[in-house]
mmCIF file of C-alpha atoms in Angstrom:
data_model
loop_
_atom_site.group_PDB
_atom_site.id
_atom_site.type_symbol
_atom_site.label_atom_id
_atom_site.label_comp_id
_atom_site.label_asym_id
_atom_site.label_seq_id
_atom_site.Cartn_x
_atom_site.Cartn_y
_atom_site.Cartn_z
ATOM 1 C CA UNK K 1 -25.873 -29.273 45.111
ATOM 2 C CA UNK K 2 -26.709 -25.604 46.176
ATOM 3 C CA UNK K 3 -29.366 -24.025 47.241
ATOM 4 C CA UNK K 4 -30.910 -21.231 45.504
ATOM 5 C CA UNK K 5 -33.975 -21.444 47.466
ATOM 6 C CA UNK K 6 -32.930 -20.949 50.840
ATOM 7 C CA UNK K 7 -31.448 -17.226 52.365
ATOM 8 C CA UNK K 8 -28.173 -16.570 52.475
ATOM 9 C CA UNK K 9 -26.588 -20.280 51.494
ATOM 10 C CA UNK K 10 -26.722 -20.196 47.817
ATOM 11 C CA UNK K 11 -23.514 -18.218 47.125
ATOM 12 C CA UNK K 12 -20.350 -18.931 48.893
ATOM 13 C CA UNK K 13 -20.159 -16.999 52.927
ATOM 14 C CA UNK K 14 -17.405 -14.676 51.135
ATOM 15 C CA UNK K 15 -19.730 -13.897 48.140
ATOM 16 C CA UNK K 16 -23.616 -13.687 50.137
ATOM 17 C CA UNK K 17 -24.945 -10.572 51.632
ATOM 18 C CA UNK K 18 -27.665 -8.659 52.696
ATOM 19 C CA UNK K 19 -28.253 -5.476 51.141
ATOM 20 C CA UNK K 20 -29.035 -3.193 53.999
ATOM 21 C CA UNK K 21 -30.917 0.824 52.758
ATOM 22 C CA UNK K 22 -31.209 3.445 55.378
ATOM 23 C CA UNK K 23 -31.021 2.539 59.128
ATOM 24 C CA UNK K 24 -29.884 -0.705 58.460
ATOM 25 C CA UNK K 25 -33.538 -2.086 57.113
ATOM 26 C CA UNK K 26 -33.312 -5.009 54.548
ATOM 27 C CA UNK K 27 -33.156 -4.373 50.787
ATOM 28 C CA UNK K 28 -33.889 -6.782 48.845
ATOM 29 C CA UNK K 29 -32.983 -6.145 44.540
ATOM 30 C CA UNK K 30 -35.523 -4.620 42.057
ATOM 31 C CA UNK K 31 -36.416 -7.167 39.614
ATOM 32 C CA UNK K 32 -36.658 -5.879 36.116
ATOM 33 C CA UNK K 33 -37.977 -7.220 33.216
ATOM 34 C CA UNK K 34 -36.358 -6.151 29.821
ATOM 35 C CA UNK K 35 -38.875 -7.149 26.947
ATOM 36 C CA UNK K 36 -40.210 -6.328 23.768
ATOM 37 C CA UNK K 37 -42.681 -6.992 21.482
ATOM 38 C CA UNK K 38 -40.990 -8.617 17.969
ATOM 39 C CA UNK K 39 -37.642 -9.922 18.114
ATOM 40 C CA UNK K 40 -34.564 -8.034 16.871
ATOM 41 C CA UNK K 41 -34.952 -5.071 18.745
ATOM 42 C CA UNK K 42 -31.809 -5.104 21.067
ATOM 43 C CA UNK K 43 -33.075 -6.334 24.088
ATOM 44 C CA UNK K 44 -30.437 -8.778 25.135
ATOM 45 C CA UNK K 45 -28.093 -6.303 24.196
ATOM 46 C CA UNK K 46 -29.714 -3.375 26.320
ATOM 47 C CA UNK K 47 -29.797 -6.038 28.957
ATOM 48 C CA UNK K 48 -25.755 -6.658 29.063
ATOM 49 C CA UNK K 49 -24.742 -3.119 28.687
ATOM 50 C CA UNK K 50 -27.530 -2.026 31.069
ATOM 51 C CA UNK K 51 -26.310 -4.431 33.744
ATOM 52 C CA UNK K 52 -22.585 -3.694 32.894
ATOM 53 C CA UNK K 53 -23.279 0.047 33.689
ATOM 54 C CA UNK K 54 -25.070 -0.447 37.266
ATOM 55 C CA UNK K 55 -22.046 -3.119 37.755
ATOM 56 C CA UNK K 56 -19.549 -0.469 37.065
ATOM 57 C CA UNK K 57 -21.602 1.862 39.173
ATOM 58 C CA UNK K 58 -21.127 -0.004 42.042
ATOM 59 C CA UNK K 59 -24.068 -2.435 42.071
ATOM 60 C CA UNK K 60 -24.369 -5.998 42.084
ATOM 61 C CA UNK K 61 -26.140 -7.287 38.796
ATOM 62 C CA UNK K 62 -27.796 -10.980 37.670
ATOM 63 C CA UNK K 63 -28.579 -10.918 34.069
ATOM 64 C CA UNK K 64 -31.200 -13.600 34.351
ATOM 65 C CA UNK K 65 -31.807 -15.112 30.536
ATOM 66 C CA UNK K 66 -35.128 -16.263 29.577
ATOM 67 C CA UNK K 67 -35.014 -17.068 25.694
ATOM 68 C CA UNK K 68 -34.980 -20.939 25.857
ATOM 69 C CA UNK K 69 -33.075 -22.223 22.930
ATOM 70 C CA UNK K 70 -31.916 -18.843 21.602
ATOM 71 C CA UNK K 71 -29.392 -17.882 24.610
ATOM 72 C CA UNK K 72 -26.458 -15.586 23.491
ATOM 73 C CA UNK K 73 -25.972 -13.424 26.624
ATOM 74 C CA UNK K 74 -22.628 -15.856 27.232
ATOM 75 C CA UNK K 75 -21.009 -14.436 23.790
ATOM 76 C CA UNK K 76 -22.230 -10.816 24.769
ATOM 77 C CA UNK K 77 -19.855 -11.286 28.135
ATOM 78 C CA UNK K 78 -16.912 -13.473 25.819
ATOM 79 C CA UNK K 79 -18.059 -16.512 28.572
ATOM 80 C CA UNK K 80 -19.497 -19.466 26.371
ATOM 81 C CA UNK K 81 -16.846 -21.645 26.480
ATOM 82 C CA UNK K 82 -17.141 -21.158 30.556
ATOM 83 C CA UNK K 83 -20.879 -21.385 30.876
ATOM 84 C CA UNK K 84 -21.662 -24.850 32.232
ATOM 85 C CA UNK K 85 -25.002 -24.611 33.931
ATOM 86 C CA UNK K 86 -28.043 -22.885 32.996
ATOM 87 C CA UNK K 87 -31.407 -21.501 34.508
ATOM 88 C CA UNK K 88 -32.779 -25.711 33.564
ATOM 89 C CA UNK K 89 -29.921 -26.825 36.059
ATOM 90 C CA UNK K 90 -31.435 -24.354 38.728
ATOM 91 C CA UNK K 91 -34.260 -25.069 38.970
ATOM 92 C CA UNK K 92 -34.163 -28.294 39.747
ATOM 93 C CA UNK K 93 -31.656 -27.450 41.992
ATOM 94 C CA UNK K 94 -28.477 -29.099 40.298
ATOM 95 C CA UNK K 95 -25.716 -26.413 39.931
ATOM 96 C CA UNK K 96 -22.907 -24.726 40.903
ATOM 97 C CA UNK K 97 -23.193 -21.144 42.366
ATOM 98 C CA UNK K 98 -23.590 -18.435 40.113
ATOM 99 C CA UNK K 99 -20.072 -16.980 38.804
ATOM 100 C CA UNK K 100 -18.981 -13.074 38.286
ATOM 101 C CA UNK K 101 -18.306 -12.627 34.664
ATOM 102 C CA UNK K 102 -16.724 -9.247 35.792
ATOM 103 C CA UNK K 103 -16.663 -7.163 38.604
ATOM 104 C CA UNK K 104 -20.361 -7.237 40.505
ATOM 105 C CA UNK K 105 -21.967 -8.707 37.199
ATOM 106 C CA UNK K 106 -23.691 -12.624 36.853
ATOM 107 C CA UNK K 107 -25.034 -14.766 34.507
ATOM 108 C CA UNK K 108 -27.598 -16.991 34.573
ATOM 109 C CA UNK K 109 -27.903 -18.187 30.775
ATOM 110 C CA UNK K 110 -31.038 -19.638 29.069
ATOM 111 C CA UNK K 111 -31.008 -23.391 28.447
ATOM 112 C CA UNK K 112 -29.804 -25.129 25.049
ATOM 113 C CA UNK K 113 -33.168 -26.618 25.277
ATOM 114 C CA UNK K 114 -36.185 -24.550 23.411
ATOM 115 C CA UNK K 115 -39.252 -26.323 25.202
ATOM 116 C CA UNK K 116 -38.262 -25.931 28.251
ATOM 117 C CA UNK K 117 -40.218 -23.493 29.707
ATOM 118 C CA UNK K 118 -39.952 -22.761 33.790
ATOM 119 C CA UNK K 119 -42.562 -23.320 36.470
ATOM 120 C CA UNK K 120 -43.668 -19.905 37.558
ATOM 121 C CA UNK K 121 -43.927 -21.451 41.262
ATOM 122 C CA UNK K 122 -39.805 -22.631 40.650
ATOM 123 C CA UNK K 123 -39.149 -18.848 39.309
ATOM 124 C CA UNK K 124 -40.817 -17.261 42.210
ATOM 125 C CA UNK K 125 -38.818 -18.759 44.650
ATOM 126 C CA UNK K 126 -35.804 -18.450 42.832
ATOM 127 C CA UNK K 127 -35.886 -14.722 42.348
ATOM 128 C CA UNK K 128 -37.109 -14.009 46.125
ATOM 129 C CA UNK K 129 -33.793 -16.225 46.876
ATOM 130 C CA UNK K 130 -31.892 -14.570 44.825
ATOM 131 C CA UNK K 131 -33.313 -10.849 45.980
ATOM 132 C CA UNK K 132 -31.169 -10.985 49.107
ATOM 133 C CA UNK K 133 -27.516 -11.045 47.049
ATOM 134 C CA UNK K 134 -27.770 -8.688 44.174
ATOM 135 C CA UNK K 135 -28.954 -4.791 44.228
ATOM 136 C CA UNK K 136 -30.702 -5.485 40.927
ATOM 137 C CA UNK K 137 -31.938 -8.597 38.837
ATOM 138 C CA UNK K 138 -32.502 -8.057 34.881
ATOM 139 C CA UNK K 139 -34.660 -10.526 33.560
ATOM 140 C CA UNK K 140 -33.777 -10.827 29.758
ATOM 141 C CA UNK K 141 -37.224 -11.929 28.605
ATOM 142 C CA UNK K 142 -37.949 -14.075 24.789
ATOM 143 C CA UNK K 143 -39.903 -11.692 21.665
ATOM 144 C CA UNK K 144 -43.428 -12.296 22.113
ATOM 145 C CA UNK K 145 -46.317 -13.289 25.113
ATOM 146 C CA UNK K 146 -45.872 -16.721 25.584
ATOM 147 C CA UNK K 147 -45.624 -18.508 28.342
ATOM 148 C CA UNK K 148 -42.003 -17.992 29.534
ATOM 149 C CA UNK K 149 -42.383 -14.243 28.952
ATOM 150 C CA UNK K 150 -45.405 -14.439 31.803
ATOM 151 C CA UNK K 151 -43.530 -16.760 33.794
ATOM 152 C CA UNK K 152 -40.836 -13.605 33.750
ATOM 153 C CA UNK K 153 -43.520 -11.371 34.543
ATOM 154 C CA UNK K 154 -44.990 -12.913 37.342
ATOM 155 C CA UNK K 155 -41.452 -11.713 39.136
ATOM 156 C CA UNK K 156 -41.208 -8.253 37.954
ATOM 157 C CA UNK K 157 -41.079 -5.012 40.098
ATOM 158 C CA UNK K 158 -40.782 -3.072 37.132
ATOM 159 C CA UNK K 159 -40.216 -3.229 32.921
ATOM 160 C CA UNK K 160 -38.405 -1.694 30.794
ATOM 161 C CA UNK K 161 -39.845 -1.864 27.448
ATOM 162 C CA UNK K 162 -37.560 -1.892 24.103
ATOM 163 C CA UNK K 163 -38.101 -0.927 21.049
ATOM 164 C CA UNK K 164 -37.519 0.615 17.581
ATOM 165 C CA UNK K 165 -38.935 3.654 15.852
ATOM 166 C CA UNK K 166 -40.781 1.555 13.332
ATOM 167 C CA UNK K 167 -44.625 1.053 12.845
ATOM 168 C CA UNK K 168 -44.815 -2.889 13.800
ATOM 169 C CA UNK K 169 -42.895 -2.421 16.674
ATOM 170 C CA UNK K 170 -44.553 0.476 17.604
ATOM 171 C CA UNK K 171 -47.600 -1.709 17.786
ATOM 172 C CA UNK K 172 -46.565 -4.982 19.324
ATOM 173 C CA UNK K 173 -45.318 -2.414 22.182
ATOM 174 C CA UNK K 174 -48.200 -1.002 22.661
ATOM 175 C CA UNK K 175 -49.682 -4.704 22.880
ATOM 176 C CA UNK K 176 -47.221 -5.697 25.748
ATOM 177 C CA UNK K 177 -47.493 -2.929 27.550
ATOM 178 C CA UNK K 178 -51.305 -3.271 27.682
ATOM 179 C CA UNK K 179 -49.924 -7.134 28.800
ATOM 180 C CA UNK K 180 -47.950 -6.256 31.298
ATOM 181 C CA UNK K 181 -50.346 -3.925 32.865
ATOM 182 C CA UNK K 182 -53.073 -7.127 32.983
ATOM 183 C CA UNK K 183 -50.420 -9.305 34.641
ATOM 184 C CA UNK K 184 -50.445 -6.698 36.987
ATOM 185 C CA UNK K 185 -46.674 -5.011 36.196
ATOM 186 C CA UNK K 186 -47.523 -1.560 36.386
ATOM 187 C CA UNK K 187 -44.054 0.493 36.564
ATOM 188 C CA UNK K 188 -43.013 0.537 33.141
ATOM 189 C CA UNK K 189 -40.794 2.569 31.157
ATOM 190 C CA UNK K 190 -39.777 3.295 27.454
ATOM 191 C CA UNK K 191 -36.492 2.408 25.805
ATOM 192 C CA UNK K 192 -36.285 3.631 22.303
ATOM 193 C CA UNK K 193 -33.054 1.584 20.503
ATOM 194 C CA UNK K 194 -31.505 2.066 16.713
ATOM 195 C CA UNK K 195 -31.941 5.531 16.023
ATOM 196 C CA UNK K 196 -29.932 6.535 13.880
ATOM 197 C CA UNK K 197 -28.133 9.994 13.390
ATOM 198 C CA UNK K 198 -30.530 11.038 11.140
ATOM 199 C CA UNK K 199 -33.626 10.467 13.398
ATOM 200 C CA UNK K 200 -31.937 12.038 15.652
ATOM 201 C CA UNK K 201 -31.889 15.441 14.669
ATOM 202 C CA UNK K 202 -34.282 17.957 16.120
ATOM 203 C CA UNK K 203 -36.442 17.666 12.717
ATOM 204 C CA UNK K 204 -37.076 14.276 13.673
ATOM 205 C CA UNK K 205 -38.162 14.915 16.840
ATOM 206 C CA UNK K 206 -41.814 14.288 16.109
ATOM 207 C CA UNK K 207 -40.988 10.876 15.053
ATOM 208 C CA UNK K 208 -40.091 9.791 18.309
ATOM 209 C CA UNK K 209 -42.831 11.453 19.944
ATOM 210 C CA UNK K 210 -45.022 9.656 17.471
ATOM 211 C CA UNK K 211 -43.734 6.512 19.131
ATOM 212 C CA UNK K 212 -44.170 7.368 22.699
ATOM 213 C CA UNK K 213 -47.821 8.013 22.119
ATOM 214 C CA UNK K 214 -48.196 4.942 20.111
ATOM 215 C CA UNK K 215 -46.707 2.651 22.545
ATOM 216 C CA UNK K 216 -48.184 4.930 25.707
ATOM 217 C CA UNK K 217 -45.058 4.318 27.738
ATOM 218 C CA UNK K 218 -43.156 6.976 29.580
ATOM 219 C CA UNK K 219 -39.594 7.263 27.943
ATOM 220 C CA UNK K 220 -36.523 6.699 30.072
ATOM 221 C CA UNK K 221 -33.732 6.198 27.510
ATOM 222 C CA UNK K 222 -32.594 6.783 23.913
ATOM 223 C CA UNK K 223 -30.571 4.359 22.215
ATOM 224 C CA UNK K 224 -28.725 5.641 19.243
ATOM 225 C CA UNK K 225 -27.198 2.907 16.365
ATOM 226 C CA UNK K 226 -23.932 2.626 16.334
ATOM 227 C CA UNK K 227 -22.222 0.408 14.568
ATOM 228 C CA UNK K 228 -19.050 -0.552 16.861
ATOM 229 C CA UNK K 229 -21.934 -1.781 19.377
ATOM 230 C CA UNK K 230 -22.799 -4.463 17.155
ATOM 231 C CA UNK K 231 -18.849 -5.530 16.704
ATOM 232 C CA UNK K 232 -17.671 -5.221 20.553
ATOM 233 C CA UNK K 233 -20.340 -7.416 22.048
ATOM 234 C CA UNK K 234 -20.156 -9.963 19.154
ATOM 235 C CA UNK K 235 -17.083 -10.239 20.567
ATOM 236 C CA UNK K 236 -17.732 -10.094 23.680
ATOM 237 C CA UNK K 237 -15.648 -6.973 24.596
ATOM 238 C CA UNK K 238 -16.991 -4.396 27.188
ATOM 239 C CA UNK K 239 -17.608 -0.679 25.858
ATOM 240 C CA UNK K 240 -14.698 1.251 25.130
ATOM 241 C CA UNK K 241 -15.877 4.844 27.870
ATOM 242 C CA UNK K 242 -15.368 6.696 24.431
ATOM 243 C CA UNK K 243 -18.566 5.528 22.778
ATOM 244 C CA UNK K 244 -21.469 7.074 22.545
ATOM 245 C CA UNK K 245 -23.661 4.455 24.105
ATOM 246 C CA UNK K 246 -21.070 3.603 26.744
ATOM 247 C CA UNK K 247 -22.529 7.299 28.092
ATOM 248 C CA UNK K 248 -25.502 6.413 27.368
ATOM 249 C CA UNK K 249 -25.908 3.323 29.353
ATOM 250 C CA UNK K 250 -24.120 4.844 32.131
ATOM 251 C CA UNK K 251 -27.214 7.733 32.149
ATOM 252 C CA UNK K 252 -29.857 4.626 31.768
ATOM 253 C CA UNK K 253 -28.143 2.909 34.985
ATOM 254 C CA UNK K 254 -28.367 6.270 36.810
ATOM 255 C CA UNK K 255 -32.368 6.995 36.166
ATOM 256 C CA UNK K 256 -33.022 3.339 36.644
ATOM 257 C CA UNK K 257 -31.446 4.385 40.311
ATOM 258 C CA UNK K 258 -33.652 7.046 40.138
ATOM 259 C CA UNK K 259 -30.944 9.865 39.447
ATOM 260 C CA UNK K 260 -32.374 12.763 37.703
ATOM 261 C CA UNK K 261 -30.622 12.980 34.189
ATOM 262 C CA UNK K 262 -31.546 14.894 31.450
ATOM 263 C CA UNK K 263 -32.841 12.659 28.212
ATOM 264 C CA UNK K 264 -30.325 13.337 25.302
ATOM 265 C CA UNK K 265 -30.603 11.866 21.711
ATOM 266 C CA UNK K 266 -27.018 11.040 20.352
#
């Protein structure tokens, strides 16, 4: 049995650490929230390459999963036939330490099981635990405001918001958002995800001003469609550094460490 609790036992002595900042003072990971209003936005997605870009940065990443019965962050990373425990095994306290999927990136996946839904108290301690080993911890949230998506926000330092340039999910954004804000989550930012090329012109710029307004986020990141995306984490593949996005994410990784990059489309 481990202890995920407790500070610094529940990784391995040659794995823990404290993350010291400036003048040696204790700093403990941001915990982020990735969510969206309706489903089938890109979230998980945005979630894996996000975290794979601060890991190859340098940083040391949890991908925490939160969709109970609907995990697929394991075939994002090509691990499902290595997953064994899940975030209903942790809680509880019944697992193994976590395991690096790849350099300075972890998993812990969703459980099989859709009711199960985690104890905000449990998740509370679980993420302060966890604060002291990784720079940053994405929380991968479910579609929707139910209760395991305020359970997730009950953690957050921060959220990034997803969504696509489309009316509906436009609005259910701007619902969240107002959510989030209530729970008391008041750092959020905009990720716009699937625009395509054609969007994406300079003609079209209006149209994704039109969706900053409506969801009344401040925009950190532009996600264009691209096909191969789709194809390389189905498979579980990283990003090949000659895609588009693979750039993209990198420039996403370096605001969310508060780098000042200039927002591109494409």
């Amino acid at each position: 049995m481990c202890n995920w609790y407790s500070h610094p036992g529940y990784l391995p002595k040659s794995q823990g650490r404290v993350c010291l900042g400036q003048k040696g003072t204790m700093q403990l990971a941001q915990t982020i929230l990735v969510t969206s209003g309706k489903g089938g936005v890109g979230k998980s997605t945005v979630s894996v390459l996000l975290g794979a870009a601060l890991a190859q940065a340098g940083k040391r990443v949890l991908l925490l999963e939160m969709d109970s019965g609907l995990r697929g962050m394991d075939i994002m990373l090509g691990v499902q036939d290595e997953t064994v425990y899940d975030l209903s095994d942790v809680l509880p306290r019944r697992c193994e330490p976590i395991k690096a999927y790849m350099q300075g990136l972890y998993l812990l996946p969703a459980p099989y099981d859709h009711c199960f839904i985690p104890d905000q108290g449990d998740l509370i301690r679980l993420t302060r635990g966890l604060a002291h080993h990784f720079d940053y911890l994405l929380v991968d949230t479910p579609a929707g405001l139910g209760r395991n998506f305020q359970a997730a926000a009950a953690v957050a330092d921060r959220a990034l918001l997803v969504v696509t340039p489309d009316p509906i999910c436009v609005r259910d954004g701007r619902k969240v958002a107002d959510t989030l804000e209530a729970l008391g989550v008041g750092d959020i930012r905009l990720v716009i995800n699937k625009v395509t090329p054609q969007l994406a012109k300079m003609k079209m710029l209006p149209d994704l001003d039109a969706v900053i307004d409506g969801v009344g986020v401040q925009l950190i990141g532009v996600i264009p469609q691209e096909n191969q995306v789709m194809e390389i984490t189905a498979k579980g593949r990283p990003l090949p550094n000659s895609t588009v996005c693979h750039r993209v994410f990198a420039n996403l990784a370096g605001r969310i460490e508060g780098k000042y990059i200039p927002l591109a489309i494409g």
